[in-house]
XYZ file of C-alpha atoms in Angstrom:
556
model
C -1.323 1.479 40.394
C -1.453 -0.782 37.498
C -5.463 -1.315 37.715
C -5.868 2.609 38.040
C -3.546 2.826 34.238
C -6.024 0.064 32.827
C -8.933 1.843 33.985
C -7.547 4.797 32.454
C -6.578 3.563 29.410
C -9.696 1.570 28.383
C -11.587 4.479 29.361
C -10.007 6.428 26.768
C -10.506 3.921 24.145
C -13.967 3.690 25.224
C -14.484 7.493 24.568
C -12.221 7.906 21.010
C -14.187 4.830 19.494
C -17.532 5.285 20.131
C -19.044 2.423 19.331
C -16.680 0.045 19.927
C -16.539 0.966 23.067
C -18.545 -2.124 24.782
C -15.757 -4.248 23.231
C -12.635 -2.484 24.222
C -13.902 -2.228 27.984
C -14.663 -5.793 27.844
C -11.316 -6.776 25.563
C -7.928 -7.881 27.400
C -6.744 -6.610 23.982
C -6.122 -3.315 24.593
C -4.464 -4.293 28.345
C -1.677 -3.118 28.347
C 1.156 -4.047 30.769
C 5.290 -4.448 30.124
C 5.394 -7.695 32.105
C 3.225 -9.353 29.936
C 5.504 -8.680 27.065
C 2.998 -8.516 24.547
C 3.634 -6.277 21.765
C 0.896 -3.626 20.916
C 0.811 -1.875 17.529
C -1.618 0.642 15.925
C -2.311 1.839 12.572
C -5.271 2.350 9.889
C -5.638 -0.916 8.814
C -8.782 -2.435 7.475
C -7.864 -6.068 6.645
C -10.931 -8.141 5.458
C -9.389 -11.799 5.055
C -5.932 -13.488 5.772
C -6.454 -14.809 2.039
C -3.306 -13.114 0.309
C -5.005 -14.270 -2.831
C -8.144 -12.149 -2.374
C -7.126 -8.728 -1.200
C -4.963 -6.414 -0.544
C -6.038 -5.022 2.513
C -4.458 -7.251 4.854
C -0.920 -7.237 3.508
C 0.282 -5.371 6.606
C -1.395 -8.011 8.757
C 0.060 -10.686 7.172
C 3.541 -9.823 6.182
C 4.342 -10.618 9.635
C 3.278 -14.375 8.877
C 4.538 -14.919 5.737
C 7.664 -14.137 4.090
C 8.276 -13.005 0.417
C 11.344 -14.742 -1.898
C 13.119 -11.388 -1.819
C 11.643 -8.296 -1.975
C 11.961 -4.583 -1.140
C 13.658 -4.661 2.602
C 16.474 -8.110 1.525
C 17.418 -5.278 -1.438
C 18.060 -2.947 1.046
C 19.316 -4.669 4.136
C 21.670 -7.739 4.317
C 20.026 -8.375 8.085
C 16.399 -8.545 6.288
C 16.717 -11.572 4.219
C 13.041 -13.310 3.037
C 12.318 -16.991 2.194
C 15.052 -17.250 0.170
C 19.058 -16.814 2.252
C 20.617 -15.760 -1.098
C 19.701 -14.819 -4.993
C 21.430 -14.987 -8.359
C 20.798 -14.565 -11.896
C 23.028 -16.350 -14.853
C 24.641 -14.085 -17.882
C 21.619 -15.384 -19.696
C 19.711 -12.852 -17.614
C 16.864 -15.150 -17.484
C 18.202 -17.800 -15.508
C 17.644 -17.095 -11.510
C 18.730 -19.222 -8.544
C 17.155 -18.656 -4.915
C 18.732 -20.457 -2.105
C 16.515 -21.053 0.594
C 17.281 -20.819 4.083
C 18.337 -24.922 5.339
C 16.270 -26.665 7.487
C 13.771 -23.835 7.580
C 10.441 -24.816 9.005
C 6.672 -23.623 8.536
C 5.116 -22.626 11.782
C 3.448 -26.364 12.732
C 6.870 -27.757 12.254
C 6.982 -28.679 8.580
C 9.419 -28.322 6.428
C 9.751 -25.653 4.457
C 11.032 -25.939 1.339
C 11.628 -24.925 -2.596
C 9.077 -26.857 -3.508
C 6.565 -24.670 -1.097
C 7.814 -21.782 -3.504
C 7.519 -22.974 -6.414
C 4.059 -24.510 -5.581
C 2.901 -20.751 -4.505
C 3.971 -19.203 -8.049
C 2.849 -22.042 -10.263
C -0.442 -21.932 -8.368
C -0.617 -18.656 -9.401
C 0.484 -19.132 -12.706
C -1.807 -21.850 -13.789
C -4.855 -19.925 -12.988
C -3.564 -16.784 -16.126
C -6.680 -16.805 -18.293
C -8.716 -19.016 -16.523
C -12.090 -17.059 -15.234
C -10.927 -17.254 -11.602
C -7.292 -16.367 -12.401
C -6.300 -14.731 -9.620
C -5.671 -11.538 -10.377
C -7.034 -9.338 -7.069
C -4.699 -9.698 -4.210
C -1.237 -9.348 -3.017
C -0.425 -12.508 -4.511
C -1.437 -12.342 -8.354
C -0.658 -12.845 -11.540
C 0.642 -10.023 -12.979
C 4.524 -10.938 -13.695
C 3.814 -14.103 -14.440
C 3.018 -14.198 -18.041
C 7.022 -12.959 -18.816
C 8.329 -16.380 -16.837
C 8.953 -19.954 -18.857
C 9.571 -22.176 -15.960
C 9.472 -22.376 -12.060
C 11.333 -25.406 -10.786
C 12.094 -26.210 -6.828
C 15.957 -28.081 -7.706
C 16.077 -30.025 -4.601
C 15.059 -28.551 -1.313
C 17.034 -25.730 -0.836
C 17.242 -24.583 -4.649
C 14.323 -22.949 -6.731
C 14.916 -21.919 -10.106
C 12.735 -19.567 -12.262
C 13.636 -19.313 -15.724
C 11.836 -16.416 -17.627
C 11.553 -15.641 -21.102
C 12.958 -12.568 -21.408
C 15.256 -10.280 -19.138
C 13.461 -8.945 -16.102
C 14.263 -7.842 -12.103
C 10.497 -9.002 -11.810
C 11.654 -12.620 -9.622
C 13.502 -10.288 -6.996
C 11.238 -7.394 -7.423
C 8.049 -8.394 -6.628
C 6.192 -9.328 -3.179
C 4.282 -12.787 -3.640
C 3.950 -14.193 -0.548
C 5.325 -17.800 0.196
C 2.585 -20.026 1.107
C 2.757 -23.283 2.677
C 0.979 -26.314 0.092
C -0.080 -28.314 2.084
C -2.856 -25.892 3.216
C -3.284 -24.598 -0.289
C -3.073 -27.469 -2.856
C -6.423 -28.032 -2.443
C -8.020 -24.813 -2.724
C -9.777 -24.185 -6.218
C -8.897 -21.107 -7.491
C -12.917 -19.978 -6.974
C -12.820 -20.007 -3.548
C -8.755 -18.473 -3.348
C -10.437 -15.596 -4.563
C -12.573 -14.468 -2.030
C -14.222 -17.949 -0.273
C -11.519 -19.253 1.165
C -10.599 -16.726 4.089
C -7.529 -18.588 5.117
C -8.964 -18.409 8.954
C -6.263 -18.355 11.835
C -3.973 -19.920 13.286
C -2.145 -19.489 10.190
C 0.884 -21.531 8.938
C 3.800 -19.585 7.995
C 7.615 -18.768 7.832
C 7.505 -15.303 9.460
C 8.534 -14.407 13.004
C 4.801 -14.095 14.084
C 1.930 -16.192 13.280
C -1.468 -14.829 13.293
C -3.404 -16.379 15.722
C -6.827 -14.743 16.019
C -8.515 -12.472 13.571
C -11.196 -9.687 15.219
C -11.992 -7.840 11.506
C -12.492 -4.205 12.396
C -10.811 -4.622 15.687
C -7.306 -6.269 15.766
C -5.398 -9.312 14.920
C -3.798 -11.279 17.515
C 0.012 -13.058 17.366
C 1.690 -15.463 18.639
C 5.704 -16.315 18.560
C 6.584 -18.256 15.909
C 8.459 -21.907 17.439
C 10.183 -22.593 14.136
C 12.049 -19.119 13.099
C 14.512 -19.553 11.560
C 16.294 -17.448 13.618
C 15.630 -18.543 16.770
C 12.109 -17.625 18.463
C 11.472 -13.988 18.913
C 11.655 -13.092 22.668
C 8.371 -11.814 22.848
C 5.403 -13.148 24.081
C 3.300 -11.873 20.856
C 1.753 -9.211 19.607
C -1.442 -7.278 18.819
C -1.922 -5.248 15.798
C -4.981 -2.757 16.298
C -6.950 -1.776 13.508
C -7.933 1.631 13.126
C -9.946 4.548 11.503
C -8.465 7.175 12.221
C -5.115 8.533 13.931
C -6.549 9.800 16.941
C -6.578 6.614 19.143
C -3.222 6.096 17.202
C -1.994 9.104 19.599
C -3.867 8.279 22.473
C -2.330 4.951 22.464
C 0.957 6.049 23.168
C 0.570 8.321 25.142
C -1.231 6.445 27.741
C 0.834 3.203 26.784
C -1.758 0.849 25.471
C 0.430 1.313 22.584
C 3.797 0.299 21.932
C 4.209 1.668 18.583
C 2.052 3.408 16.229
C 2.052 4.779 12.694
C -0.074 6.574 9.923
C 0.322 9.922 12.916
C -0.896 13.404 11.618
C 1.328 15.824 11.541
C 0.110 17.857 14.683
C 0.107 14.201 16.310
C 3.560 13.633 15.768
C 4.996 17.033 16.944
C 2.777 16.975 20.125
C 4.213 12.819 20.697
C 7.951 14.212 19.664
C 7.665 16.355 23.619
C 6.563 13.532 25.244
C 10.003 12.311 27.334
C 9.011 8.281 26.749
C 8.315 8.382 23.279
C 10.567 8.027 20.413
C 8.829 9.637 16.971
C 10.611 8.792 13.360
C 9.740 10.411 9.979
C 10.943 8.905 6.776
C 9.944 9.023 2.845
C 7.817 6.360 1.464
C 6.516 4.849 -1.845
C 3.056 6.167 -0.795
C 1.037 8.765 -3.819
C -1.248 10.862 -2.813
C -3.264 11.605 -5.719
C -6.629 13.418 -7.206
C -8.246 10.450 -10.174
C -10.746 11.244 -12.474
C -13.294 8.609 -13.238
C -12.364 8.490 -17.140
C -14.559 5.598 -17.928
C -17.687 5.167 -20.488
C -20.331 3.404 -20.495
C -21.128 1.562 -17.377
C -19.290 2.981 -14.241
C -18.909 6.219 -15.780
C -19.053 9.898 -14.050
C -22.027 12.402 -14.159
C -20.095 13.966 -17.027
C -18.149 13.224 -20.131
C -15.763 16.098 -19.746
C -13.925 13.778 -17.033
C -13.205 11.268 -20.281
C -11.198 14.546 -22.185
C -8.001 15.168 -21.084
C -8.159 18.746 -21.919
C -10.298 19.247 -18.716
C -8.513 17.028 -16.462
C -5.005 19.119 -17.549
C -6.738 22.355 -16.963
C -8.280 20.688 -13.466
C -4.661 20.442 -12.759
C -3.593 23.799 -12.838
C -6.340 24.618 -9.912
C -4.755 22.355 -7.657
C -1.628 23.660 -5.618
C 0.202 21.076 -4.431
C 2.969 23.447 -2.600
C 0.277 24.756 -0.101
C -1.743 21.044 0.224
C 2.846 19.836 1.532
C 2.800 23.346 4.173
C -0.609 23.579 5.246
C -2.365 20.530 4.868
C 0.597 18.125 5.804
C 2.653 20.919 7.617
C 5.614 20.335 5.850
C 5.890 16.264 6.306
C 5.440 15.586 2.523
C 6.710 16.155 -0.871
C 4.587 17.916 -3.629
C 3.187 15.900 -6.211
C 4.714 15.942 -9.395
C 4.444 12.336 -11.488
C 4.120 8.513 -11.153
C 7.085 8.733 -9.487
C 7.920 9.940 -6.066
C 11.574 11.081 -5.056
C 12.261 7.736 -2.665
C 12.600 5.778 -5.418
C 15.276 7.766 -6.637
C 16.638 5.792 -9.663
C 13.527 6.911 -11.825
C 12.497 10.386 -10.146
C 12.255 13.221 -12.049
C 10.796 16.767 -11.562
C 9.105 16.549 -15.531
C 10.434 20.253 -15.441
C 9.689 20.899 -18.919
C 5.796 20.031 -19.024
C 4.714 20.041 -14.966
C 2.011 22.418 -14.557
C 2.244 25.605 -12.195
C -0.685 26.700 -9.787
C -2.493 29.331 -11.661
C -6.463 29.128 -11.955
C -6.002 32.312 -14.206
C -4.355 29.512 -16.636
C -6.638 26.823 -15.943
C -9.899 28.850 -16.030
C -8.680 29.681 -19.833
C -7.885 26.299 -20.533
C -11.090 25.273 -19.384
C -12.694 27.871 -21.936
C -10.181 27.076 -24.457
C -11.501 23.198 -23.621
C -15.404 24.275 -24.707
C -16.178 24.495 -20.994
C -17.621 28.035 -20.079
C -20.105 29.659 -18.075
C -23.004 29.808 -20.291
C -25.479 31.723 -18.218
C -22.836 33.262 -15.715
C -24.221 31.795 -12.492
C -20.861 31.597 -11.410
C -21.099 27.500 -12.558
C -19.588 25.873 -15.902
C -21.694 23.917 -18.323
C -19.850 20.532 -20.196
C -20.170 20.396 -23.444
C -24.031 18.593 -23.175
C -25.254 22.234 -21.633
C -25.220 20.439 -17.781
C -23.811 22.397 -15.294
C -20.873 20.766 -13.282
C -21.617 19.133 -9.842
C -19.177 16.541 -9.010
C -19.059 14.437 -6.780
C -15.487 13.618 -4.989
C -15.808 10.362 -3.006
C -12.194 9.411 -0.622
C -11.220 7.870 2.355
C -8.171 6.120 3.758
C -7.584 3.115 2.124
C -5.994 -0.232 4.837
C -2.781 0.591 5.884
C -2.306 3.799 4.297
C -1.267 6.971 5.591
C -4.162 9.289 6.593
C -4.970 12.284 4.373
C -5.565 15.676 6.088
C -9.192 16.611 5.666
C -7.911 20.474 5.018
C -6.279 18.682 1.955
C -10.058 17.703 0.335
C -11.340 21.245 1.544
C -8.921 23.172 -0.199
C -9.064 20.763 -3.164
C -12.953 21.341 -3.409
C -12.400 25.259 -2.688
C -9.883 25.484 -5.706
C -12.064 23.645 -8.069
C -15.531 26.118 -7.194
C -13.078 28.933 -7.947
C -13.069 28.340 -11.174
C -16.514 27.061 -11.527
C -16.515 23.472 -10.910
C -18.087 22.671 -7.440
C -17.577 20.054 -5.854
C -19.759 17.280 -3.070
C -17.309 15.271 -1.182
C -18.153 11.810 0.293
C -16.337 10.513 2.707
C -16.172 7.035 2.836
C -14.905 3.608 5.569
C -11.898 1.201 3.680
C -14.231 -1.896 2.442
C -17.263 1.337 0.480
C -14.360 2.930 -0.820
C -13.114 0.251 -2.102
C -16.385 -0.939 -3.522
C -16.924 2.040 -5.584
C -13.356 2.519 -7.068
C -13.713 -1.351 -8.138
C -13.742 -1.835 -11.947
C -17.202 -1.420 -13.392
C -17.707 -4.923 -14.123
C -18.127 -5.707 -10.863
C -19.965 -2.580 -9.899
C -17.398 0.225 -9.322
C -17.872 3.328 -10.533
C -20.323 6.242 -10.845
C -18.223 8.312 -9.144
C -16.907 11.407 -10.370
C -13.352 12.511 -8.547
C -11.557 10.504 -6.749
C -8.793 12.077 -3.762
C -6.930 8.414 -2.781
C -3.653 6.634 -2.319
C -1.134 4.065 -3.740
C 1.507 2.617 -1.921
C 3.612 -0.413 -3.766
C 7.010 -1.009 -4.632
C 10.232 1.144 -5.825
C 10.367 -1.279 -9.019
C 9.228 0.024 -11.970
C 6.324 -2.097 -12.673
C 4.499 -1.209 -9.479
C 5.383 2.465 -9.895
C 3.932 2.536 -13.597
C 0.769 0.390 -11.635
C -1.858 3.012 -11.713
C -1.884 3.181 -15.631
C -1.694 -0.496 -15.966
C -4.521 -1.456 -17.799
C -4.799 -5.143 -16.465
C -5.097 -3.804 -13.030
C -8.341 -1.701 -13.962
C -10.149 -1.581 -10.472
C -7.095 -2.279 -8.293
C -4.130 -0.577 -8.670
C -5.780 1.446 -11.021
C -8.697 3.519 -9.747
C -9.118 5.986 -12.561
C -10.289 3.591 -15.246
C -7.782 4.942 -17.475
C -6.121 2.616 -20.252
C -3.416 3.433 -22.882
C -2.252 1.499 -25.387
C 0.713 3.435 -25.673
C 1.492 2.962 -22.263
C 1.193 -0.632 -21.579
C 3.279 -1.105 -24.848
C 6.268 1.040 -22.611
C 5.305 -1.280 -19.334
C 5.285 -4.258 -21.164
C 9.073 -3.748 -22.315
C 9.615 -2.505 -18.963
C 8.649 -5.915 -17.424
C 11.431 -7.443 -19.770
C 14.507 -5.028 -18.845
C 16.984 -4.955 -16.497
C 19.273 -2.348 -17.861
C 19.219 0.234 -15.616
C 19.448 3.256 -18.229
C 16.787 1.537 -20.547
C 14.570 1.043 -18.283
C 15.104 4.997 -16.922
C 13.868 5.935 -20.312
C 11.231 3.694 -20.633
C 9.664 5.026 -17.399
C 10.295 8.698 -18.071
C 8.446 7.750 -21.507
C 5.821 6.399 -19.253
C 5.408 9.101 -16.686
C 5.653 11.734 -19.430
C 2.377 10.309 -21.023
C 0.505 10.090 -18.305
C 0.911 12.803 -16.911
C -0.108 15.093 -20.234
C -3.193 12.490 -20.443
C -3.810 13.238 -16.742
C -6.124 10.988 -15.288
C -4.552 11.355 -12.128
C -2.877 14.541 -10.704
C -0.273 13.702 -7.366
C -1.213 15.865 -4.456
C 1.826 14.766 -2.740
C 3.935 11.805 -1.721
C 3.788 11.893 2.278
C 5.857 11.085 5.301
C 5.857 8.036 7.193
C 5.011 9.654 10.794
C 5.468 7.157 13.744
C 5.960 6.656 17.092
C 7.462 4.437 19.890
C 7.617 3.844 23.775
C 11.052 3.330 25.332
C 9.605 1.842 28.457
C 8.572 -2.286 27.278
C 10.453 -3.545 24.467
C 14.411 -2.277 22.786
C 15.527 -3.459 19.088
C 13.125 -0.809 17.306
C 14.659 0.380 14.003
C 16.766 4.075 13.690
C 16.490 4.575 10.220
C 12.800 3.337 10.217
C 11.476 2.515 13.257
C 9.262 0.092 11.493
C 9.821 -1.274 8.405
C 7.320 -0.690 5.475
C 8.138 -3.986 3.721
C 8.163 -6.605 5.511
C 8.221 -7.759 9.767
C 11.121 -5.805 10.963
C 11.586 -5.360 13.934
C 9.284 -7.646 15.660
C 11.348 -10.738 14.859
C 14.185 -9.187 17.035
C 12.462 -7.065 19.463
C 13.284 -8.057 23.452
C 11.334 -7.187 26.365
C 13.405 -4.462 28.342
């Protein structure tokens, strides 16, 4: 019986990938079997290196290897603690004291320690304004230039010391890395060279162990955890394109949990009698950029640079029917910067957000200078060239996938009212490549339908207008001096209320400049088995921030 259900399921595999196929039916990988207790996993991931320095398409691979200080999931559960057991912060406000876990060990059974921490942000640190600062991955810089002093106390005691008030040292997500792998690493190579190969060396409950890019990445228990070893024999965490073999997955149990499900996907899993599915609001944006640069990178026409067009652009796009059709109710509309999980700086911008109408933005688009000269059904910019834009997208690693009825209507809307539309569709790594800044060859793009998923802290949700993150975070190009002035005194306050209006200043301005319009702000959709492993989350089956569950999960 058990050789018939591999048979099956590789088979299956075999015929949703395509060309992977002569891997998968020659891969042990994708065996699956509860008495090997080997945990599978599946989501659209794209990782490209285990360097947390270099990218950040592998933070989902790695988070399970390396733990932050603090972070999102400690903030929100006492049972999810990171490097650091406990966290304080002096009536200075800039004085903060991390306790790290006692006797904690790194992964080849050395200790870890303060001085691991403070190594990993003053590596960082020191590299600010240097020409290989490192500036592109999960672990960067930006944060950095608000702190005085990073100190590691004695073992169990670092101390960072920053020069004005800011929730940045609990707030962010650098990973801890050990230094005695990375004190000899120039920054050059930490930014792309240096791929940080497996087995890695880490804190986290499991360590990667092999690396297949475009295929999956392989764990193994972690020895040292501080918590005791997890009671699994590993895991595998499948990389994929699409949700389909997502589904497929678990439903012929080559899958033990999956994520990044389409909405027909998860209602079809939620019948199925051994499968639990969760839903759950996120930090992830859906959103529509414009390509607003000039010069080198910049679209086919100007009129994406005036924000006149892009508001009118906005009143084409309705948001209510991409949330019921396209997403079939498992999403929010878009509205700002801000999406309604992180509920402390939400707000519905009531007053100024923009109504589906192309009656309204057809005369805005008039109003703008941009009519239909020759009436050919086809607006000219203000040059005399007729529109044709080109809307590249794609699913970026480890976000959720967008519905392609979402870009159809989105280019439908827009030849309505005389702007058409090509779409490209494009894998992780192109996309990437052509939303990168244009001084390293991004651009020449036109529209841009993507995602953003970071933090509930303020800094990462005012990221895609952050001029220093041109090319990263932010993919439309767009800077403000106005608006880095509000998230620069953002990054230095930890009053709750001032910092409320300093984002609502924020959100307000961007959002009337519009170089992005928010589709929507989707639903987690995932799934489990019941059969192999118990421990899963209720609230989240998964957790989005960090390696919960899999340090507690037990082999039924």
């Amino acid at each position: 019986m058990n050789n018939w259900l591999l048979t099956r399921r590789t088979v299956a595999k075999a015929m949703l990938l395509g060309s992977a196929a002569p891997w998968i039916m020659n891969s042990k990988a994708f065996a699956s079997s509860c008495s090997d207790h080997i945990v599978r996993v599946g989501g659209i991931f794209a990782p490209d290196t285990m360097n947390p320095f270099a990218s950040w398409s592998s933070i989902w691979t790695i988070s399970m290897t390396y733990d932050v200080l603090v972070g999102v999931d400690a903030q929100r559960h006492d049972d999810r603690k990171g490097f650091a057991k406990e966290w304080s912060v002096a009536d200075d406000k800039l004085t903060w004291t991390f306790k790290i876990w006692p006797g904690m060990k790194w992964s080849d059974g050395r200790p870890a320690t303060a001085s691991d921490a403070a190594f990993t942000y003053n590596y960082l640190r020191d590299s600010i304004g240097k020409a290989d600062e490192l500036n592109l991955g999960v672990n960067n810089t930006d944060g950095l230039q608000n702190v005085e002093s990073i100190t590691a106390l004695d073992d169990e005691t670092l101390q960072i010391v920053t020069k004005a008030p800011t929730p940045w040292p609990a707030d962010h997500h650098t990973m801890i890395v050990p230094q005695h792998i990375w004190k000899d690493v120039n920054y050059a190579d930490a930014r792309g060279a240096f791929r940080n190969e497996p087995p890695l060396v880490g804190t986290g409950p499991m360590i990667v162990s092999e690396f297949q890019q475009g295929q999956f990445a392989r764990f193994d228990p972690n020895p040292y955890f501080r918590t005791g070893q997890p009671a699994t024999a590993g895991m595998i965490m499948h990389f994929f394109d699409t949700a389909d073999p997502i589904a497929q997955g678990l439903k012929s149990g080559s899958l033990d949990y999956g994520m990044s499900l389409t909405a027909a996907q998860w209602t079809d899993l939620s019948k199925n009698p051994d499968i639990v599915v969760g839903e759950s609001r996120v930090e992830q944006r859906n959103y529509l950029a414009f390509n607003t640069a000039s010069g080198n990178g910049a679209g086919s026409t100007k009129a994406l640079q005036d924000p006149a067009f892009r508001d009118a652009i906005g009143y084409a796009i309705d948001q209510k029917a991409i949330v019921d059709r396209a997403f079939r109710g498992h999403a929010d509309p878009g509205i700002g910067l801000v999406m309604p999980v992180a509920a402390d700086y939400y707000s519905d911008l009531s007053d100024i957000r923009r109504r589906f109408d192309p009656a309204e933005a057809a005369r805005r688009l008039d109003a703008a200078g941009y009519r239909d000269l020759d009436g050919d059904g086809v607006r000219e910019d203000k040059e005399g060239k007729s529109f044709q834009l080109e809307l590249i997208t794609g699913t970026s690693s480890g976000s959720l996938e967008m519905p392609l009825a979402a870009i159809q209507f989105i280019a439908g809307w827009l030849g309505q009212i005389g702007i058409p539309v090509t779409v490209t569709q494009l894998e992780s790594g192109a996309l990437n490549a052509r939303t990168a800044a244009p001084a390293k060859g991004g651009g020449g793009w036109d529209l841009l339908v993507d995602s953003s998923w970071r933090s509930p802290a303020a800094f990462d949700l005012l990221a895609l207008g952050n001029s220093k993150l041109v090319g990263t975070s932010n993919t439309s190009y767009w800077t403000n001096e106005k608006f880095d002035a509000l998230l620069s005194e953002v990054n230095v306050t930890v009053d709750l209320k001032k910092s409320q209006g300093l984002v609502d200043q924020a959100v307000r301005l961007i959002y009337i400049e519009a170089p992005y319009i928010m589709l929507c702000y989707p639903f987690v959709l995932e799934a489990r088995r019941k059969d192999c492993f118990s421990g899963w989350g209720t609230q989240d089956i998964m957790s989005m921030w960090g390696f919960f569950p899999f340090d507690r999960l037990k082999p039924v």
